[in-house]
């Protein structure tokens, strides 16, 4: 009986998937959902996560880091697995560009998978503009 041939890795390249929830769609004490479609040409290995958050239209300065009162849940629809046991504050699992959150172990998302991000703003008075970055590498197979 012949064994099935495994796909061979033919290359990889660094990549960042981005989720952006603009303030207009994510009001105070509101919820929002975004999806990231992992491209069909490669698996994605996630190594680091980063966030940036802004309030209003004021200028962003290097020393004015916003700590949003927002929790989130990540779901890998390819496996059906939620990545957290409960909604967690962004600052628990996302770092900054200067100090990214490094995952304890890399996380593989298969090609054609969707990553669903559920946001919950628990501030009754503040509306945030939030960007999440998922940094890793695309792995191409034959």
PDB file of C-alpha atoms in Angstrom:
ATOM      1  CA  UNK A   1       0.000   0.000   0.000  1.00  0.00           C
ATOM      2  CA  UNK A   2       1.442   3.364  -1.019  1.00  0.00           C
ATOM      3  CA  UNK A   3       1.815   6.087   1.599  1.00  0.00           C
ATOM      4  CA  UNK A   4       0.323   9.479   0.917  1.00  0.00           C
ATOM      5  CA  UNK A   5       2.977  12.003  -0.007  1.00  0.00           C
ATOM      6  CA  UNK A   6       3.286  14.947   2.389  1.00  0.00           C
ATOM      7  CA  UNK A   7       3.312  18.458   1.013  1.00  0.00           C
ATOM      8  CA  UNK A   8       6.771  19.974   1.129  1.00  0.00           C
ATOM      9  CA  UNK A   9       7.513  23.467   2.384  1.00  0.00           C
ATOM     10  CA  UNK A  10       8.720  25.492  -0.582  1.00  0.00           C
ATOM     11  CA  UNK A  11       9.278  28.786   1.212  1.00  0.00           C
ATOM     12  CA  UNK A  12       8.169  31.231   3.850  1.00  0.00           C
ATOM     13  CA  UNK A  13       7.914  34.979   4.294  1.00  0.00           C
ATOM     14  CA  UNK A  14       7.156  37.263   7.231  1.00  0.00           C
ATOM     15  CA  UNK A  15       3.669  38.751   7.262  1.00  0.00           C
ATOM     16  CA  UNK A  16       1.303  40.782   9.446  1.00  0.00           C
ATOM     17  CA  UNK A  17      -2.458  40.317   9.437  1.00  0.00           C
ATOM     18  CA  UNK A  18      -4.321  43.383  10.733  1.00  0.00           C
ATOM     19  CA  UNK A  19      -7.705  43.909  12.379  1.00  0.00           C
ATOM     20  CA  UNK A  20      -9.069  47.450  12.653  1.00  0.00           C
ATOM     21  CA  UNK A  21     -12.206  48.418  14.543  1.00  0.00           C
ATOM     22  CA  UNK A  22     -12.880  52.105  13.887  1.00  0.00           C
ATOM     23  CA  UNK A  23     -14.436  54.208  16.612  1.00  0.00           C
ATOM     24  CA  UNK A  24     -17.569  54.783  14.538  1.00  0.00           C
ATOM     25  CA  UNK A  25     -18.476  51.096  14.604  1.00  0.00           C
ATOM     26  CA  UNK A  26     -17.339  50.433  18.164  1.00  0.00           C
ATOM     27  CA  UNK A  27     -18.988  52.853  20.561  1.00  0.00           C
ATOM     28  CA  UNK A  28     -18.791  53.140  24.333  1.00  0.00           C
ATOM     29  CA  UNK A  29     -20.047  49.995  26.091  1.00  0.00           C
ATOM     30  CA  UNK A  30     -20.359  48.331  22.684  1.00  0.00           C
ATOM     31  CA  UNK A  31     -19.397  45.093  21.020  1.00  0.00           C
ATOM     32  CA  UNK A  32     -17.825  44.480  17.635  1.00  0.00           C
ATOM     33  CA  UNK A  33     -16.657  41.528  15.578  1.00  0.00           C
ATOM     34  CA  UNK A  34     -14.004  41.383  12.897  1.00  0.00           C
ATOM     35  CA  UNK A  35     -12.629  38.531  10.824  1.00  0.00           C
ATOM     36  CA  UNK A  36      -9.260  37.879   9.281  1.00  0.00           C
ATOM     37  CA  UNK A  37      -9.182  35.472   6.359  1.00  0.00           C
ATOM     38  CA  UNK A  38      -5.957  33.505   6.237  1.00  0.00           C
ATOM     39  CA  UNK A  39      -4.944  33.464   2.600  1.00  0.00           C
ATOM     40  CA  UNK A  40      -5.374  30.286   0.557  1.00  0.00           C
ATOM     41  CA  UNK A  41      -1.770  30.178  -0.676  1.00  0.00           C
ATOM     42  CA  UNK A  42      -0.164  29.482   2.717  1.00  0.00           C
ATOM     43  CA  UNK A  43      -0.516  28.522   6.349  1.00  0.00           C
ATOM     44  CA  UNK A  44       0.207  31.291   8.847  1.00  0.00           C
ATOM     45  CA  UNK A  45       2.409  30.829  11.913  1.00  0.00           C
ATOM     46  CA  UNK A  46       1.669  33.471  14.548  1.00  0.00           C
ATOM     47  CA  UNK A  47       4.576  34.540  16.781  1.00  0.00           C
ATOM     48  CA  UNK A  48       3.714  37.991  18.155  1.00  0.00           C
ATOM     49  CA  UNK A  49       0.706  40.242  18.712  1.00  0.00           C
ATOM     50  CA  UNK A  50       0.609  44.037  18.945  1.00  0.00           C
ATOM     51  CA  UNK A  51      -2.079  46.666  19.363  1.00  0.00           C
ATOM     52  CA  UNK A  52      -2.545  50.385  18.958  1.00  0.00           C
ATOM     53  CA  UNK A  53      -5.522  52.257  20.421  1.00  0.00           C
ATOM     54  CA  UNK A  54      -6.605  55.858  19.983  1.00  0.00           C
ATOM     55  CA  UNK A  55      -9.264  58.081  21.536  1.00  0.00           C
ATOM     56  CA  UNK A  56     -10.854  60.765  19.388  1.00  0.00           C
ATOM     57  CA  UNK A  57      -9.041  62.733  16.733  1.00  0.00           C
ATOM     58  CA  UNK A  58      -6.237  64.064  18.932  1.00  0.00           C
ATOM     59  CA  UNK A  59      -2.619  63.575  17.964  1.00  0.00           C
ATOM     60  CA  UNK A  60      -0.895  60.400  19.080  1.00  0.00           C
ATOM     61  CA  UNK A  61       2.388  60.895  20.903  1.00  0.00           C
ATOM     62  CA  UNK A  62       4.990  58.330  21.873  1.00  0.00           C
ATOM     63  CA  UNK A  63       4.363  58.744  25.608  1.00  0.00           C
ATOM     64  CA  UNK A  64       0.554  58.704  25.469  1.00  0.00           C
ATOM     65  CA  UNK A  65      -0.164  54.978  25.333  1.00  0.00           C
ATOM     66  CA  UNK A  66      -3.877  54.243  25.547  1.00  0.00           C
ATOM     67  CA  UNK A  67      -4.815  51.251  27.712  1.00  0.00           C
ATOM     68  CA  UNK A  68      -8.269  50.432  26.343  1.00  0.00           C
ATOM     69  CA  UNK A  69     -10.958  49.005  28.581  1.00  0.00           C
ATOM     70  CA  UNK A  70     -11.661  46.331  26.007  1.00  0.00           C
ATOM     71  CA  UNK A  71     -11.712  42.557  26.230  1.00  0.00           C
ATOM     72  CA  UNK A  72     -11.569  40.158  23.340  1.00  0.00           C
ATOM     73  CA  UNK A  73     -11.890  36.543  22.316  1.00  0.00           C
ATOM     74  CA  UNK A  74     -10.101  34.946  19.349  1.00  0.00           C
ATOM     75  CA  UNK A  75     -11.623  31.958  17.565  1.00  0.00           C
ATOM     76  CA  UNK A  76      -9.893  29.810  14.947  1.00  0.00           C
ATOM     77  CA  UNK A  77     -12.804  28.715  12.763  1.00  0.00           C
ATOM     78  CA  UNK A  78     -10.657  26.047  11.084  1.00  0.00           C
ATOM     79  CA  UNK A  79     -10.421  24.102  14.333  1.00  0.00           C
ATOM     80  CA  UNK A  80     -13.407  25.709  16.079  1.00  0.00           C
ATOM     81  CA  UNK A  81     -11.136  26.489  19.005  1.00  0.00           C
ATOM     82  CA  UNK A  82     -11.360  29.606  21.138  1.00  0.00           C
ATOM     83  CA  UNK A  83      -7.854  30.722  22.071  1.00  0.00           C
ATOM     84  CA  UNK A  84      -8.798  32.054  25.531  1.00  0.00           C
ATOM     85  CA  UNK A  85     -10.856  30.453  28.302  1.00  0.00           C
ATOM     86  CA  UNK A  86     -12.834  33.716  28.599  1.00  0.00           C
ATOM     87  CA  UNK A  87     -12.724  37.215  27.150  1.00  0.00           C
ATOM     88  CA  UNK A  88      -9.406  38.782  28.172  1.00  0.00           C
ATOM     89  CA  UNK A  89      -8.242  42.410  28.338  1.00  0.00           C
ATOM     90  CA  UNK A  90      -6.275  43.433  25.258  1.00  0.00           C
ATOM     91  CA  UNK A  91      -3.261  44.371  27.369  1.00  0.00           C
ATOM     92  CA  UNK A  92      -3.046  40.771  28.676  1.00  0.00           C
ATOM     93  CA  UNK A  93      -2.329  39.293  25.238  1.00  0.00           C
ATOM     94  CA  UNK A  94      -1.206  42.149  22.926  1.00  0.00           C
ATOM     95  CA  UNK A  95       1.904  44.286  23.294  1.00  0.00           C
ATOM     96  CA  UNK A  96       3.115  47.397  21.534  1.00  0.00           C
ATOM     97  CA  UNK A  97       5.222  47.698  18.405  1.00  0.00           C
ATOM     98  CA  UNK A  98       8.194  48.410  20.649  1.00  0.00           C
ATOM     99  CA  UNK A  99       7.389  45.572  23.074  1.00  0.00           C
ATOM    100  CA  UNK A 100       5.230  42.984  21.311  1.00  0.00           C
ATOM    101  CA  UNK A 101       3.521  40.151  23.145  1.00  0.00           C
ATOM    102  CA  UNK A 102       5.456  36.997  22.264  1.00  0.00           C
ATOM    103  CA  UNK A 103       3.323  33.865  22.297  1.00  0.00           C
ATOM    104  CA  UNK A 104       4.498  31.084  24.643  1.00  0.00           C
ATOM    105  CA  UNK A 105       4.509  28.820  21.578  1.00  0.00           C
ATOM    106  CA  UNK A 106       3.826  29.635  17.922  1.00  0.00           C
ATOM    107  CA  UNK A 107       0.242  29.158  16.720  1.00  0.00           C
ATOM    108  CA  UNK A 108      -0.487  27.698  13.267  1.00  0.00           C
ATOM    109  CA  UNK A 109      -3.536  28.798  11.304  1.00  0.00           C
ATOM    110  CA  UNK A 110      -4.221  26.646   8.258  1.00  0.00           C
ATOM    111  CA  UNK A 111      -4.689  28.178   4.814  1.00  0.00           C
ATOM    112  CA  UNK A 112      -8.300  29.279   4.144  1.00  0.00           C
ATOM    113  CA  UNK A 113      -9.023  29.538   7.869  1.00  0.00           C
ATOM    114  CA  UNK A 114     -10.859  32.500   9.356  1.00  0.00           C
ATOM    115  CA  UNK A 115      -9.752  34.099  12.608  1.00  0.00           C
ATOM    116  CA  UNK A 116     -12.724  35.743  14.332  1.00  0.00           C
ATOM    117  CA  UNK A 117     -12.095  38.535  16.841  1.00  0.00           C
ATOM    118  CA  UNK A 118     -14.904  39.482  19.243  1.00  0.00           C
ATOM    119  CA  UNK A 119     -14.382  42.812  21.018  1.00  0.00           C
ATOM    120  CA  UNK A 120     -16.220  44.032  24.117  1.00  0.00           C
ATOM    121  CA  UNK A 121     -15.778  47.658  25.212  1.00  0.00           C
ATOM    122  CA  UNK A 122     -16.582  47.770  28.932  1.00  0.00           C
ATOM    123  CA  UNK A 123     -16.021  51.514  29.249  1.00  0.00           C
ATOM    124  CA  UNK A 124     -19.349  53.307  29.564  1.00  0.00           C
ATOM    125  CA  UNK A 125     -17.893  56.608  28.392  1.00  0.00           C
ATOM    126  CA  UNK A 126     -14.959  56.011  26.032  1.00  0.00           C
ATOM    127  CA  UNK A 127     -14.969  55.114  22.357  1.00  0.00           C
ATOM    128  CA  UNK A 128     -11.743  53.579  21.042  1.00  0.00           C
ATOM    129  CA  UNK A 129     -10.215  53.213  17.585  1.00  0.00           C
ATOM    130  CA  UNK A 130      -8.321  49.897  17.796  1.00  0.00           C
ATOM    131  CA  UNK A 131      -5.787  48.178  15.567  1.00  0.00           C
ATOM    132  CA  UNK A 132      -4.544  44.643  16.245  1.00  0.00           C
ATOM    133  CA  UNK A 133      -1.507  43.202  14.495  1.00  0.00           C
ATOM    134  CA  UNK A 134      -0.788  39.491  14.185  1.00  0.00           C
ATOM    135  CA  UNK A 135       2.887  39.089  13.246  1.00  0.00           C
ATOM    136  CA  UNK A 136       4.343  35.873  11.965  1.00  0.00           C
ATOM    137  CA  UNK A 137       5.200  34.103   8.775  1.00  0.00           C
ATOM    138  CA  UNK A 138       3.388  32.596   5.835  1.00  0.00           C
ATOM    139  CA  UNK A 139       4.479  29.037   5.030  1.00  0.00           C
ATOM    140  CA  UNK A 140       4.083  28.027   1.379  1.00  0.00           C
ATOM    141  CA  UNK A 141       3.698  24.356   0.430  1.00  0.00           C
ATOM    142  CA  UNK A 142       3.700  22.601  -2.924  1.00  0.00           C
TER     143      UNK A 142
END
